[in-house]
PDB file of C-alpha atoms in Angstrom:
ATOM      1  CA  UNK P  23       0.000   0.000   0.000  1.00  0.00           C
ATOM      2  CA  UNK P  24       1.321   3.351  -0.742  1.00  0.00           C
ATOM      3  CA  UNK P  25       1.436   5.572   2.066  1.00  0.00           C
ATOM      4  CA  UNK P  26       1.281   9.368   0.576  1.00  0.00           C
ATOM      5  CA  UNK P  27      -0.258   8.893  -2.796  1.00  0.00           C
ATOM      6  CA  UNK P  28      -0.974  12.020  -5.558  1.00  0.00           C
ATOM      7  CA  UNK P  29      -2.894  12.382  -8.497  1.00  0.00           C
ATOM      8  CA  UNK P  30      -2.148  12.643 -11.477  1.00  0.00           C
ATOM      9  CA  UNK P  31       1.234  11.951 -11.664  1.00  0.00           C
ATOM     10  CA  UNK P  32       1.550  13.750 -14.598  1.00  0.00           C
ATOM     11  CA  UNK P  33      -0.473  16.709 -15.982  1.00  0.00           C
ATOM     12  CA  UNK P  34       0.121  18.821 -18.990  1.00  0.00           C
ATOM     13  CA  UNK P  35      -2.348  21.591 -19.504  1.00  0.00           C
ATOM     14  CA  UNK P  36      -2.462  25.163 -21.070  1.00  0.00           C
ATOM     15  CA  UNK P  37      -2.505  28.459 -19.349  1.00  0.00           C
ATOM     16  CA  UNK P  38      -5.289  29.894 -18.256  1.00  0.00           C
ATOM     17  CA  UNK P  39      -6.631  26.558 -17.541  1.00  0.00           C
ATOM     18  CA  UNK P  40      -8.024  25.466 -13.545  1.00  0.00           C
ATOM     19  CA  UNK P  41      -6.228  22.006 -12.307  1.00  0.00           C
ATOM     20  CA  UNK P  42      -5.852  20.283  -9.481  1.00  0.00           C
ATOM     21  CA  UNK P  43      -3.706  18.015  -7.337  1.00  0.00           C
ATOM     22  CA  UNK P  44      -5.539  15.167  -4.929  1.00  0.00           C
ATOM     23  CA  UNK P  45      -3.101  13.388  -2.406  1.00  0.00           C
ATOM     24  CA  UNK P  46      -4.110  10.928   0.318  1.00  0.00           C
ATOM     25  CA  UNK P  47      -2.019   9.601   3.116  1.00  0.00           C
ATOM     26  CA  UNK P  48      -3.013   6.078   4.422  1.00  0.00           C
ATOM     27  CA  UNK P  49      -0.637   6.624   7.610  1.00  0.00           C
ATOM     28  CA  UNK P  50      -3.176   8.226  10.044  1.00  0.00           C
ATOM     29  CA  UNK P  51      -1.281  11.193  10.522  1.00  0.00           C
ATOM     30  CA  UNK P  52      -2.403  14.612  11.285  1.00  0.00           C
ATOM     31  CA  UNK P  53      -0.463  17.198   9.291  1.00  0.00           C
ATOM     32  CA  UNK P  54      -0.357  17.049   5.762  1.00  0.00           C
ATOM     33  CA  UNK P  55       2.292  19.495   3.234  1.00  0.00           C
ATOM     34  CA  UNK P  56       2.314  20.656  -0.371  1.00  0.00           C
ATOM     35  CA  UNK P  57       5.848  21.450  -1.716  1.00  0.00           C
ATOM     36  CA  UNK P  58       6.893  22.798  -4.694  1.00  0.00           C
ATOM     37  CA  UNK P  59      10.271  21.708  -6.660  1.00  0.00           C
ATOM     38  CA  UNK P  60      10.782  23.991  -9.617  1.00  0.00           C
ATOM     39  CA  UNK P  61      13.265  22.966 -12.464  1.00  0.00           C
ATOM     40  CA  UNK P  62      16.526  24.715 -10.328  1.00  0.00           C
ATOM     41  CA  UNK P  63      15.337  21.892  -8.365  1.00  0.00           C
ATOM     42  CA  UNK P  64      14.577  23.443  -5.041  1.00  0.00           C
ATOM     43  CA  UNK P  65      12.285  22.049  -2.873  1.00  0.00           C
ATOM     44  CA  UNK P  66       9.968  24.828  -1.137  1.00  0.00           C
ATOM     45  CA  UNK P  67       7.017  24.723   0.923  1.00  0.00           C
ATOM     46  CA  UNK P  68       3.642  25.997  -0.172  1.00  0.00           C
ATOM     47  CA  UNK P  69       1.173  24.882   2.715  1.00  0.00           C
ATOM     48  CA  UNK P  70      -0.025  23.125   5.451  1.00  0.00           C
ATOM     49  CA  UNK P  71      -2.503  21.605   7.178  1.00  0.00           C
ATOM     50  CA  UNK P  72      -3.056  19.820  10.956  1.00  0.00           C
ATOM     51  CA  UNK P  73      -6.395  18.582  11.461  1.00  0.00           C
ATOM     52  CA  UNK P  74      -8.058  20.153   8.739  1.00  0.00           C
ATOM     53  CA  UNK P  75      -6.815  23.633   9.803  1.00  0.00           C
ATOM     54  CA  UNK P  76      -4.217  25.283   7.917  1.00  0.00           C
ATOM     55  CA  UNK P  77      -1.336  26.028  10.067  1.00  0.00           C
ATOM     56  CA  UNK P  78       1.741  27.134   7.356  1.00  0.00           C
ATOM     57  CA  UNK P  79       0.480  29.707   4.274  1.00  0.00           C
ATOM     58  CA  UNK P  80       3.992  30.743   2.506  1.00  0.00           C
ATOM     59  CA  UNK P  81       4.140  33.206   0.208  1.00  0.00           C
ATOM     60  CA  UNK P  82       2.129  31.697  -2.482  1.00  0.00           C
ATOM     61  CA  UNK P  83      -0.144  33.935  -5.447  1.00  0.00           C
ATOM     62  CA  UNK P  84      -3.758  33.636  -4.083  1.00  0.00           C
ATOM     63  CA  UNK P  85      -4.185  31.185  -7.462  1.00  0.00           C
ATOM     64  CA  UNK P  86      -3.352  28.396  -5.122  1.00  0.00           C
ATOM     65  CA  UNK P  87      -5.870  27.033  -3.312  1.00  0.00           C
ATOM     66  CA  UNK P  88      -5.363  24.654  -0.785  1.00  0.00           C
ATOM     67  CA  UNK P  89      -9.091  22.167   0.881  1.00  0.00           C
ATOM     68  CA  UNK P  90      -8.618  19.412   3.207  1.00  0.00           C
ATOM     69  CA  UNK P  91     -12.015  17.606   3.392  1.00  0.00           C
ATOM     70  CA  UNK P  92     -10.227  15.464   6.533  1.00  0.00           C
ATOM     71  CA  UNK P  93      -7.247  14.774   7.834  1.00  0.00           C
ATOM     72  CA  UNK P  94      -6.249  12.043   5.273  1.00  0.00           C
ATOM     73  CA  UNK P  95      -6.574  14.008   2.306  1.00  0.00           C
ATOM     74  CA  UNK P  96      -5.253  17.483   1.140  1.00  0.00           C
ATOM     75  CA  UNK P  97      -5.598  18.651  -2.197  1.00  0.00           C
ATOM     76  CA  UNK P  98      -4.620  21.917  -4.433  1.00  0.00           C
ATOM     77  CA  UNK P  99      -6.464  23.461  -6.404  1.00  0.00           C
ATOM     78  CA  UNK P 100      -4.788  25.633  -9.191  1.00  0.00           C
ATOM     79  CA  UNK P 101      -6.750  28.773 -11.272  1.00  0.00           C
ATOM     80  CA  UNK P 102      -5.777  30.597 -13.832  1.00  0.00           C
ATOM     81  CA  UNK P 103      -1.918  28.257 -14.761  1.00  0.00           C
ATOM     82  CA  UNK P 104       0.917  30.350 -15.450  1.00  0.00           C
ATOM     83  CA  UNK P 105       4.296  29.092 -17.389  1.00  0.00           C
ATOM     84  CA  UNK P 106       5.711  29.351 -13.868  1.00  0.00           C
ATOM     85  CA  UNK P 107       3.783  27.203 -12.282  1.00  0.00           C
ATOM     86  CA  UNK P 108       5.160  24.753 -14.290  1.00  0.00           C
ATOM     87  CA  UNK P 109       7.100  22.004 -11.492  1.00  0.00           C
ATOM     88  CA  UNK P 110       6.823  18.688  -9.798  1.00  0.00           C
ATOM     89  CA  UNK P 111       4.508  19.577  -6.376  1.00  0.00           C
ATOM     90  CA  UNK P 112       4.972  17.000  -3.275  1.00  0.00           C
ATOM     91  CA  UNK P 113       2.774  15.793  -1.117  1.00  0.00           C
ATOM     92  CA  UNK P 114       3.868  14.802   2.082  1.00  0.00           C
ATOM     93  CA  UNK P 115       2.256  13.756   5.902  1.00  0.00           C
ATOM     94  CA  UNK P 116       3.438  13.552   9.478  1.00  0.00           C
ATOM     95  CA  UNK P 117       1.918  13.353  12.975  1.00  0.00           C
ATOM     96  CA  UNK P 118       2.426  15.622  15.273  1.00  0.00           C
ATOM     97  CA  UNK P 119       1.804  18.866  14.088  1.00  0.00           C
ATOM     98  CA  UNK P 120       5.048  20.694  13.227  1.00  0.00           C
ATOM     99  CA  UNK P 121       6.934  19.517  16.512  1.00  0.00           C
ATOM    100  CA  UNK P 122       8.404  16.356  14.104  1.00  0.00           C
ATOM    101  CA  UNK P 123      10.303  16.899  11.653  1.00  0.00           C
ATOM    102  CA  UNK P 124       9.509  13.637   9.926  1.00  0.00           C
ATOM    103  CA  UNK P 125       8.067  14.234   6.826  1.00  0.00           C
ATOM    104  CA  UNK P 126       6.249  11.229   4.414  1.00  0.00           C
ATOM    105  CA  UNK P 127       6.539  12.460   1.047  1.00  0.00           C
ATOM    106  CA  UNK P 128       4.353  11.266  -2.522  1.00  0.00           C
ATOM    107  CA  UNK P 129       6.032  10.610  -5.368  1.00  0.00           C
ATOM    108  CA  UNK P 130       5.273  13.803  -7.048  1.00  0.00           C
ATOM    109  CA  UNK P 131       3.039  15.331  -9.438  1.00  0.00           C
ATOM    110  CA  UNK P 132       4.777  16.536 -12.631  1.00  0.00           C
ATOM    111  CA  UNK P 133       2.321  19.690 -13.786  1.00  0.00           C
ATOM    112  CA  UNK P 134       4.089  21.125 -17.537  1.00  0.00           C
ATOM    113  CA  UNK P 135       1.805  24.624 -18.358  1.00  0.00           C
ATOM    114  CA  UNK P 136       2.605  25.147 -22.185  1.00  0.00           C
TER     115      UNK P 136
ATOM    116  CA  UNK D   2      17.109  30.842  10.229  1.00  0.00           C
ATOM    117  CA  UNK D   3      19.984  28.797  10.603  1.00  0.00           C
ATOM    118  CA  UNK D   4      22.180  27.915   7.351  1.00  0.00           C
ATOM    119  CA  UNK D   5      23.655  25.186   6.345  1.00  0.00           C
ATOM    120  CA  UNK D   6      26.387  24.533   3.344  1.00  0.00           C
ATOM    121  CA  UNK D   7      26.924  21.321   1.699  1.00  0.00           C
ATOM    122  CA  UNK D   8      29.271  20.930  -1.016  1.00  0.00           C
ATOM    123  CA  UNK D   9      27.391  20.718  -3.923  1.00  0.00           C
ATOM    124  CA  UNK D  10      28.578  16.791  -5.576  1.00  0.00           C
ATOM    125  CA  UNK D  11      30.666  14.086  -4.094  1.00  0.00           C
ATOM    126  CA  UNK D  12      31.381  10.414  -5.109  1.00  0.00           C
ATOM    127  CA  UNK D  13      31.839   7.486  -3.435  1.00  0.00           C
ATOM    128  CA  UNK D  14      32.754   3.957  -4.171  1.00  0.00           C
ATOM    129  CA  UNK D  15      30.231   1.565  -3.817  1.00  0.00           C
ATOM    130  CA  UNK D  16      30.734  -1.042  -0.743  1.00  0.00           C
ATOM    131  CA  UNK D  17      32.554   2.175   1.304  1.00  0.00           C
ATOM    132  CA  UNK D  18      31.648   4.409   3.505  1.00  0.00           C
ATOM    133  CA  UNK D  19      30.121   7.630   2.372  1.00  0.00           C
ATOM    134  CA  UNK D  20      30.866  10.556   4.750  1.00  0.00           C
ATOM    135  CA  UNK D  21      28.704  13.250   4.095  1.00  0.00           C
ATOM    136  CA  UNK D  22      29.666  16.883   5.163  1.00  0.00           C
ATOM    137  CA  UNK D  23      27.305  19.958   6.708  1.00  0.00           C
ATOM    138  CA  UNK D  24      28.141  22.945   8.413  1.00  0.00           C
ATOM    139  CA  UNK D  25      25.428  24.638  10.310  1.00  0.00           C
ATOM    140  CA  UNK D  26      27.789  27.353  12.371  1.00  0.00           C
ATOM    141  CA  UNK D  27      24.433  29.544  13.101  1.00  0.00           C
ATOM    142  CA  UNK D  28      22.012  26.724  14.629  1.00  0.00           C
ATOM    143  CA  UNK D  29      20.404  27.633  17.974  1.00  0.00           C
ATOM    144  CA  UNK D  30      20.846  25.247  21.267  1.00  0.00           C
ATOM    145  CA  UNK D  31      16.973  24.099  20.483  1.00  0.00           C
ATOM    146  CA  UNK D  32      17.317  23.589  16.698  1.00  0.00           C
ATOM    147  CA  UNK D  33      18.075  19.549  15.116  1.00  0.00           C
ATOM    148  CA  UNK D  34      19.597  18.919  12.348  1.00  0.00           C
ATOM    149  CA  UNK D  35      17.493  16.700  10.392  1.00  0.00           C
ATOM    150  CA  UNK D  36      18.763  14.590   6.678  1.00  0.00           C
ATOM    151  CA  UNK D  37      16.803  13.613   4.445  1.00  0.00           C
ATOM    152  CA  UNK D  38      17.267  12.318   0.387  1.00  0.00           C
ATOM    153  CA  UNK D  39      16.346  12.208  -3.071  1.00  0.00           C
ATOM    154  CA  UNK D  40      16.683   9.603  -5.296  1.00  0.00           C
ATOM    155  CA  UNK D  41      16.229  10.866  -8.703  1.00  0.00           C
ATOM    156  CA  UNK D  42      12.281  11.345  -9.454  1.00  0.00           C
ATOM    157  CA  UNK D  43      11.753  10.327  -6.576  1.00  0.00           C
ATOM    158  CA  UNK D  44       9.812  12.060  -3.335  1.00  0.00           C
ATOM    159  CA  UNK D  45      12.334  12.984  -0.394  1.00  0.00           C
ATOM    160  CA  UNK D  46      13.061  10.262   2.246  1.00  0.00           C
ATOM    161  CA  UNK D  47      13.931  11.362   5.498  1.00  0.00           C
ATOM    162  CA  UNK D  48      17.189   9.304   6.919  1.00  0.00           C
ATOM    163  CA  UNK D  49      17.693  10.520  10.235  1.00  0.00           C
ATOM    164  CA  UNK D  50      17.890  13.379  12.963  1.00  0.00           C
ATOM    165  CA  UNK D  51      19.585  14.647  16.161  1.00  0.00           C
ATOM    166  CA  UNK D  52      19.738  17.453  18.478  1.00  0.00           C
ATOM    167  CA  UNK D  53      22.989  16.794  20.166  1.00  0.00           C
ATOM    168  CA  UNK D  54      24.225  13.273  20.359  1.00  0.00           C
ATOM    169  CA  UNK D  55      25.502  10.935  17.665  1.00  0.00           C
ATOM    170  CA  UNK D  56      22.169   9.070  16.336  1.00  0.00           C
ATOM    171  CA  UNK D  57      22.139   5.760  14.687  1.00  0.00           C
ATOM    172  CA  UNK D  58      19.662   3.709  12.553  1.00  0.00           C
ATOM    173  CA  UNK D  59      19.111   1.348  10.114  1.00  0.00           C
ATOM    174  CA  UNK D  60      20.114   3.382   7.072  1.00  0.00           C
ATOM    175  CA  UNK D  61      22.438   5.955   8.272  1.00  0.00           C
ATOM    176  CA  UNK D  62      24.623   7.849  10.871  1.00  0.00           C
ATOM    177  CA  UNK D  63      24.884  11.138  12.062  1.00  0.00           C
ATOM    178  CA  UNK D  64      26.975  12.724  14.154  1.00  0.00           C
ATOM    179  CA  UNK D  65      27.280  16.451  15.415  1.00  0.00           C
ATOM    180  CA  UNK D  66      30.272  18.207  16.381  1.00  0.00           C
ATOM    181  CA  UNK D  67      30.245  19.039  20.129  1.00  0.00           C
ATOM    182  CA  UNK D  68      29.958  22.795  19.680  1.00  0.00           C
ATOM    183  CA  UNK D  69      27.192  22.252  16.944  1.00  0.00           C
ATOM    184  CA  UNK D  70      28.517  23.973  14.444  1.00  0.00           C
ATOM    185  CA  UNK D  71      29.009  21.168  12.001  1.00  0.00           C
ATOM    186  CA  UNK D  72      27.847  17.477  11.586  1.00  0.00           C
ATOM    187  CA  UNK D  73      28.358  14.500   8.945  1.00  0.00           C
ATOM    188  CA  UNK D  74      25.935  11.856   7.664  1.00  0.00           C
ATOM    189  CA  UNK D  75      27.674   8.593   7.423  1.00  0.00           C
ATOM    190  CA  UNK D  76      26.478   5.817   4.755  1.00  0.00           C
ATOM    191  CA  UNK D  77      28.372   2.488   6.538  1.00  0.00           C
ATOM    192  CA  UNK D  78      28.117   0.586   3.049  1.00  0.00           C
ATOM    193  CA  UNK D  79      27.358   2.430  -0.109  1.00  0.00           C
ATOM    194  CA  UNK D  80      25.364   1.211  -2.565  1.00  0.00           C
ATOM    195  CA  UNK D  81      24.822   2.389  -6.195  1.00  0.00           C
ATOM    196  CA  UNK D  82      20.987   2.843  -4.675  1.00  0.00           C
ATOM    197  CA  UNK D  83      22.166   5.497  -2.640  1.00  0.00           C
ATOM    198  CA  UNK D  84      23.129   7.452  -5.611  1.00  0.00           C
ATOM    199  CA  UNK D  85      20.573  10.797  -4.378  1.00  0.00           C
ATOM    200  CA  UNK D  86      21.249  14.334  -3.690  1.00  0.00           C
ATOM    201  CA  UNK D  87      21.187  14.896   0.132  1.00  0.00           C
ATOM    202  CA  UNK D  88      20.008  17.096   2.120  1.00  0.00           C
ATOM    203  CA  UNK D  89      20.881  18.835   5.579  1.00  0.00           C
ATOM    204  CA  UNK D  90      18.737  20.950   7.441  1.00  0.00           C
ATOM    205  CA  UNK D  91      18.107  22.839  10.807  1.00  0.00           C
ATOM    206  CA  UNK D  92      15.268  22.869  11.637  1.00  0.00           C
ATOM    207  CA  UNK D  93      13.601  24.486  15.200  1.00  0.00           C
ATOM    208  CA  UNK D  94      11.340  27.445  16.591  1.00  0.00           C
ATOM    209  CA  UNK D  95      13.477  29.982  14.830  1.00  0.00           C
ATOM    210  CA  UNK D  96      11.595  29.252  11.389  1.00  0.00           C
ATOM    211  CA  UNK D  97       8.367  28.089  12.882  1.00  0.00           C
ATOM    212  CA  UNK D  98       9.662  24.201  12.529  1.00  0.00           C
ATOM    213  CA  UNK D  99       9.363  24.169   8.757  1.00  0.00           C
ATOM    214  CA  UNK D 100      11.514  22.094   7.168  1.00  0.00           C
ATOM    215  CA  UNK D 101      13.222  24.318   4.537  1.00  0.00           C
ATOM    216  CA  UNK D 102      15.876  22.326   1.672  1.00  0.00           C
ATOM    217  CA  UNK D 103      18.579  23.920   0.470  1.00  0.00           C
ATOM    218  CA  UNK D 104      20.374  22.636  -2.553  1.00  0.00           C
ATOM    219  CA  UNK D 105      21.777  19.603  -0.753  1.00  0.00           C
ATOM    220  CA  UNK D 106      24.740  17.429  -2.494  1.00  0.00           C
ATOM    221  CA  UNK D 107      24.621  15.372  -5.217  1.00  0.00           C
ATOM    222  CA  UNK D 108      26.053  12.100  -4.483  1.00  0.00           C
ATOM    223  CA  UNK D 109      27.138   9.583  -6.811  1.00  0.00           C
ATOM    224  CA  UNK D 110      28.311   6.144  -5.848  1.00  0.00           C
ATOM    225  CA  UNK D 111      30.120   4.592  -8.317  1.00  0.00           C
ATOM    226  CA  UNK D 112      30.618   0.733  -8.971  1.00  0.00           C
TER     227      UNK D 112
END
């Protein structure tokens, strides 16, 4: 069983278009991340939730969206794509709130905005 | 935030011991260092983390410097599976506990 799972792994899509990102975590944990690794390949975080309540909001254009229906799931919705937004984004879960450190990551979600 | 500098490639024979260097010379008494890794299209793993004392586990070892300042990640037995770029990190109150990656060091273990 996978433990952080995201989907689609792969979406290619044109600007101006609305996407999103669906990732579920399996491991009963409370906090749940987006991060975003552009093509310099640097790994950044975006959001995240504990308990359904978003807890870390970086600076991130208001086109992001971010909706936890429960604790297992945390998906991002995207408006209005941009060449830029063009990267792989990570999902990743941990329990604990932000007091650990250990992070469960997906395996990514490649998103190409031609 | 604390900073941390990691030379940017190494390589390693496979079967050795990889010794992976971090400086950190601005991390705060209540701030860990934690490693993690990325295989190539792959999602980071985390490896291992410690505040103070040398840790050990099943994949890795770390261990700190006693003023702080600087720590190593030690692979007992590479393996060409290890080939990842690795990442250090401090991580504590001072940035709200996020766990912030640098650009980490690309490490290549060669047969």
């Amino acid at each position: 069983d996978t433990a952080v799972s995201q989907t689609p792994k792969y979406l290619v899509t044109q600007m101006g278009n609305d996407k999103s990102i669906k990732c579920e975590q399996n491991l009963g944990h409370d906090t749940m991340y987006w991060y975003k690794q552009d093509s310099k390949k640097f790994l950044k975080i975006m959001f995240s939730y504990n308990n359904k309540e978003l807890i870390i909001n970086e600076t991130v254009p208001n086109r992001f969206s971010p909706k936890s229906p429960d604790k297992a799931h945390l998906n991002l919705h995207i408006n209005s794509l941009e060449l830029g937004d063009s990267a792989v984004y990570f999902c990743a879960s941990s329990q604990g709130g932000l007091y650990t450190g250990e992070l469960f990551f997906g395996e990514g979600s490649r998103l190409t905005v031609l | 935030d604390a900073k941390t500098t990691q030379p940017p490639s190494m390589d390693c024979a496979e079967g050795r011991a990889a010794n992976l260097p971090c400086n950190h010379s601005t991390i705060s008494g209540n701030e860990y260092v934690y490693w993690y890794r990325q295989i190539h299209s792959q999602g980071p793993q985390y490896i291992i983390h410690g505040l103070k004392n040398n840790e050990t586990n099943e994949m890795a070892s770390l261990i700190i410097t006693e003023d702080r300042k600087s720590s190593t990640l030690i692979l007992p037995h590479a393996t060409l599976r290890d080939t990842a770029v690795y990442y250090c990190i401090v991580r504590g109150r001072a940035n709200d506990y996020k766990l912030s990656f640098g650009a980490g060091t690309t490490v290549t273990v060669r047969a």
